[in-house]
PDB file of C-alpha atoms in Angstrom:
ATOM      1  CA  MET A   1     -31.049  10.311 -68.026  1.00 60.00           C
ATOM      2  CA  THR A   2     -29.207  11.455 -64.984  1.00 83.00           C
ATOM      3  CA  ARG A   3     -26.693  14.233 -64.668  1.00 93.00           C
ATOM      4  CA  THR A   4     -23.830  13.548 -62.250  1.00 95.00           C
ATOM      5  CA  CYS A   5     -21.303  16.050 -60.911  1.00 96.00           C
ATOM      6  CA  ILE A   6     -17.772  14.682 -60.602  1.00 96.00           C
ATOM      7  CA  SER A   7     -15.275  15.526 -57.887  1.00 94.00           C
ATOM      8  CA  THR A   8     -11.962  13.814 -57.199  1.00 96.00           C
ATOM      9  CA  PRO A   9      -9.136  14.671 -54.792  1.00 95.00           C
ATOM     10  CA  HIS A  10      -6.697  13.595 -57.536  1.00 96.00           C
ATOM     11  CA  ALA A  11      -7.362  16.861 -59.394  1.00 96.00           C
ATOM     12  CA  PRO A  12      -7.453  20.414 -58.059  1.00 95.00           C
ATOM     13  CA  ALA A  13     -10.584  21.381 -56.163  1.00 91.00           C
ATOM     14  CA  ALA A  14     -12.898  23.771 -57.966  1.00 86.00           C
ATOM     15  CA  VAL A  15     -11.996  27.400 -57.223  1.00 77.00           C
ATOM     16  CA  GLY A  16     -15.527  28.608 -57.850  1.00 85.00           C
ATOM     17  CA  PRO A  17     -19.133  27.459 -58.172  1.00 92.00           C
ATOM     18  CA  TYR A  18     -18.553  24.676 -60.699  1.00 94.00           C
ATOM     19  CA  SER A  19     -17.872  20.936 -60.853  1.00 96.00           C
ATOM     20  CA  GLN A  20     -14.623  19.390 -62.045  1.00 97.00           C
ATOM     21  CA  ALA A  21     -16.789  17.607 -64.625  1.00 97.00           C
ATOM     22  CA  VAL A  22     -20.363  16.610 -65.324  1.00 98.00           C
ATOM     23  CA  VAL A  23     -21.479  13.273 -66.736  1.00 97.00           C
ATOM     24  CA  ASP A  24     -24.627  13.576 -68.819  1.00 96.00           C
ATOM     25  CA  GLY A  25     -25.764  10.488 -70.671  1.00 94.00           C
ATOM     26  CA  ASP A  26     -22.705   8.832 -72.209  1.00 95.00           C
ATOM     27  CA  ARG A  27     -20.568  12.004 -72.219  1.00 97.00           C
ATOM     28  CA  VAL A  28     -18.219  13.666 -69.769  1.00 98.00           C
ATOM     29  CA  TYR A  29     -17.881  17.454 -69.927  1.00 98.00           C
ATOM     30  CA  SER A  30     -14.867  18.712 -68.018  1.00 98.00           C
ATOM     31  CA  SER A  31     -14.401  22.153 -66.629  1.00 97.00           C
ATOM     32  CA  GLY A  32     -11.252  23.879 -67.757  1.00 97.00           C
ATOM     33  CA  GLN A  33      -8.168  22.725 -65.897  1.00 97.00           C
ATOM     34  CA  ILE A  34      -5.230  24.998 -65.198  1.00 97.00           C
ATOM     35  CA  PRO A  35      -1.823  23.816 -63.966  1.00 98.00           C
ATOM     36  CA  LEU A  36      -2.675  23.543 -60.289  1.00 97.00           C
ATOM     37  CA  ASP A  37      -1.018  20.939 -58.116  1.00 96.00           C
ATOM     38  CA  PRO A  38      -3.927  18.939 -56.607  1.00 96.00           C
ATOM     39  CA  GLN A  39      -2.057  18.545 -53.307  1.00 94.00           C
ATOM     40  CA  THR A  40      -1.211  22.203 -52.717  1.00 94.00           C
ATOM     41  CA  GLY A  41      -3.795  24.028 -54.806  1.00 93.00           C
ATOM     42  CA  LYS A  42      -0.973  26.230 -56.127  1.00 95.00           C
ATOM     43  CA  LEU A  43       0.194  26.749 -59.704  1.00 96.00           C
ATOM     44  CA  VAL A  44       3.073  24.448 -60.597  1.00 97.00           C
ATOM     45  CA  VAL A  45       6.419  26.131 -61.112  1.00 93.00           C
ATOM     46  CA  GLY A  46       7.944  25.632 -64.529  1.00 95.00           C
ATOM     47  CA  ASP A  47       7.810  26.407 -68.209  1.00 97.00           C
ATOM     48  CA  ILE A  48       4.844  25.854 -70.529  1.00 98.00           C
ATOM     49  CA  ALA A  49       5.775  22.163 -70.960  1.00 98.00           C
ATOM     50  CA  VAL A  50       5.567  21.586 -67.197  1.00 98.00           C
ATOM     51  CA  GLN A  51       2.304  23.524 -67.012  1.00 98.00           C
ATOM     52  CA  THR A  52       0.751  21.670 -69.956  1.00 98.00           C
ATOM     53  CA  ARG A  53       1.708  18.302 -68.468  1.00 98.00           C
ATOM     54  CA  GLN A  54       0.056  19.238 -65.140  1.00 98.00           C
ATOM     55  CA  VAL A  55      -3.135  20.360 -66.905  1.00 98.00           C
ATOM     56  CA  LEU A  56      -3.320  17.076 -68.801  1.00 98.00           C
ATOM     57  CA  GLU A  57      -2.633  15.036 -65.652  1.00 98.00           C
ATOM     58  CA  ASN A  58      -5.470  16.918 -63.938  1.00 98.00           C
ATOM     59  CA  LEU A  59      -7.797  16.171 -66.844  1.00 98.00           C
ATOM     60  CA  LYS A  60      -6.746  12.528 -66.821  1.00 98.00           C
ATOM     61  CA  ALA A  61      -7.653  12.273 -63.111  1.00 98.00           C
ATOM     62  CA  VAL A  62     -11.039  13.928 -63.647  1.00 98.00           C
ATOM     63  CA  LEU A  63     -11.853  11.671 -66.599  1.00 98.00           C
ATOM     64  CA  GLU A  64     -10.897   8.560 -64.650  1.00 97.00           C
ATOM     65  CA  ALA A  65     -13.097   9.651 -61.736  1.00 97.00           C
ATOM     66  CA  ALA A  66     -15.964  10.068 -64.207  1.00 97.00           C
ATOM     67  CA  GLY A  67     -15.486   6.637 -65.781  1.00 97.00           C
ATOM     68  CA  SER A  68     -13.639   7.719 -68.904  1.00 98.00           C
ATOM     69  CA  ARG A  69     -10.049   8.025 -70.096  1.00 97.00           C
ATOM     70  CA  MET A  70      -7.887  10.173 -72.335  1.00 97.00           C
ATOM     71  CA  GLU A  71      -8.285   8.013 -75.451  1.00 96.00           C
ATOM     72  CA  LEU A  72     -12.057   8.611 -75.280  1.00 98.00           C
ATOM     73  CA  VAL A  73     -11.734  12.403 -75.535  1.00 98.00           C
ATOM     74  CA  CYS A  74     -13.710  13.591 -78.582  1.00 98.00           C
ATOM     75  CA  LYS A  75     -13.075  17.341 -78.363  1.00 98.00           C
ATOM     76  CA  SER A  76     -10.686  19.603 -76.503  1.00 98.00           C
ATOM     77  CA  THR A  77     -10.386  23.339 -76.252  1.00 98.00           C
ATOM     78  CA  VAL A  78      -6.998  24.819 -75.358  1.00 98.00           C
ATOM     79  CA  PHE A  79      -6.778  28.370 -74.050  1.00 98.00           C
ATOM     80  CA  VAL A  80      -3.305  29.951 -73.996  1.00 98.00           C
ATOM     81  CA  THR A  81      -2.020  33.402 -73.166  1.00 98.00           C
ATOM     82  CA  ASN A  82       0.813  33.189 -75.704  1.00 97.00           C
ATOM     83  CA  LEU A  83       0.496  31.405 -79.056  1.00 97.00           C
ATOM     84  CA  ALA A  84       4.292  31.449 -79.287  1.00 97.00           C
ATOM     85  CA  ASP A  85       4.079  28.467 -76.871  1.00 97.00           C
ATOM     86  CA  PHE A  86       2.026  26.485 -79.419  1.00 96.00           C
ATOM     87  CA  ALA A  87       4.824  24.146 -80.587  1.00 97.00           C
ATOM     88  CA  THR A  88       5.816  23.189 -77.043  1.00 98.00           C
ATOM     89  CA  ILE A  89       2.195  22.677 -76.012  1.00 98.00           C
ATOM     90  CA  ASN A  90       1.660  20.457 -79.077  1.00 97.00           C
ATOM     91  CA  GLN A  91       4.662  18.311 -78.190  1.00 97.00           C
ATOM     92  CA  VAL A  92       3.365  17.598 -74.668  1.00 98.00           C
ATOM     93  CA  TYR A  93      -0.258  17.326 -75.830  1.00 98.00           C
ATOM     94  CA  ALA A  94       0.671  14.746 -78.496  1.00 97.00           C
ATOM     95  CA  SER A  95       2.215  12.497 -75.834  1.00 98.00           C
ATOM     96  CA  TYR A  96      -1.223  12.230 -74.161  1.00 98.00           C
ATOM     97  CA  PHE A  97      -3.006  11.545 -77.457  1.00 97.00           C
ATOM     98  CA  PRO A  98      -0.514   9.399 -79.431  1.00 94.00           C
ATOM     99  CA  THR A  99      -3.134   7.918 -81.785  1.00 93.00           C
ATOM    100  CA  SER A 100      -6.465   9.239 -83.049  1.00 94.00           C
ATOM    101  CA  PRO A 101      -6.232  12.634 -81.316  1.00 97.00           C
ATOM    102  CA  PRO A 102      -9.487  14.436 -80.569  1.00 98.00           C
ATOM    103  CA  ALA A 103     -10.824  17.403 -82.474  1.00 98.00           C
ATOM    104  CA  ARG A 104      -9.342  20.570 -80.970  1.00 98.00           C
ATOM    105  CA  SER A 105      -9.576  24.324 -80.921  1.00 98.00           C
ATOM    106  CA  THR A 106      -6.768  26.525 -79.617  1.00 97.00           C
ATOM    107  CA  ILE A 107      -7.509  30.092 -78.633  1.00 98.00           C
ATOM    108  CA  GLN A 108      -5.188  32.839 -77.416  1.00 98.00           C
ATOM    109  CA  VAL A 109      -6.735  34.793 -74.555  1.00 98.00           C
ATOM    110  CA  ALA A 110      -5.707  37.900 -72.657  1.00 98.00           C
ATOM    111  CA  ALA A 111      -5.639  36.198 -69.249  1.00 97.00           C
ATOM    112  CA  LEU A 112      -6.557  33.002 -67.413  1.00 96.00           C
ATOM    113  CA  PRO A 113      -7.445  32.296 -63.769  1.00 92.00           C
ATOM    114  CA  LEU A 114      -4.588  32.721 -61.273  1.00 92.00           C
ATOM    115  CA  ASN A 115      -2.372  34.062 -64.099  1.00 94.00           C
ATOM    116  CA  SER A 116      -2.038  30.600 -65.609  1.00 96.00           C
ATOM    117  CA  ALA A 117      -0.515  30.373 -69.099  1.00 97.00           C
ATOM    118  CA  ILE A 118      -2.796  27.497 -70.228  1.00 98.00           C
ATOM    119  CA  GLU A 119      -6.215  25.997 -69.598  1.00 98.00           C
ATOM    120  CA  ILE A 120      -7.752  22.954 -71.299  1.00 98.00           C
ATOM    121  CA  GLU A 121     -11.295  21.569 -71.248  1.00 98.00           C
ATOM    122  CA  VAL A 122     -12.508  18.347 -72.860  1.00 98.00           C
ATOM    123  CA  VAL A 123     -15.575  16.371 -73.850  1.00 98.00           C
ATOM    124  CA  ALA A 124     -15.202  12.593 -73.701  1.00 98.00           C
ATOM    125  CA  ARG A 125     -17.247   9.423 -74.029  1.00 97.00           C
ATOM    126  CA  LEU A 126     -17.759   7.204 -71.028  1.00 97.00           C
ATOM    127  CA  ALA A 127     -15.868   3.919 -71.084  1.00 94.00           C
ATOM    128  CA  THR A 128     -18.023   0.928 -71.961  1.00 81.00           C
ATOM    129  CA  HIS A 129     -17.946  -2.083 -69.708  1.00 55.00           C
TER     130      HIS A 129
END
């Protein structure tokens, strides 16, 4: 089996020594995405709903570049700096996973890269042809 590193200009460039995602076998393992605008490399301006939407759009772009899609996500991990934002995050998150949502863990953390309020990573299946 081959291991393939994924990189797409439709998601923010890695800000360290890591890949946006890695395909290994029939699975895609994404790195955590924060709410960076892929064009500017800067954090998006806005509330937690705006930030969550950007994170999920970034993940969507990475998955598509890897040969997967959002409905094939099996597991996600959500890191937040304030669990008081949980209801708003859930509302946006649910719009990306309207049926059969993946398994998920949500963890409050002290801080995230670039002072982001949210980071999400996923594991997904590859699309079958």
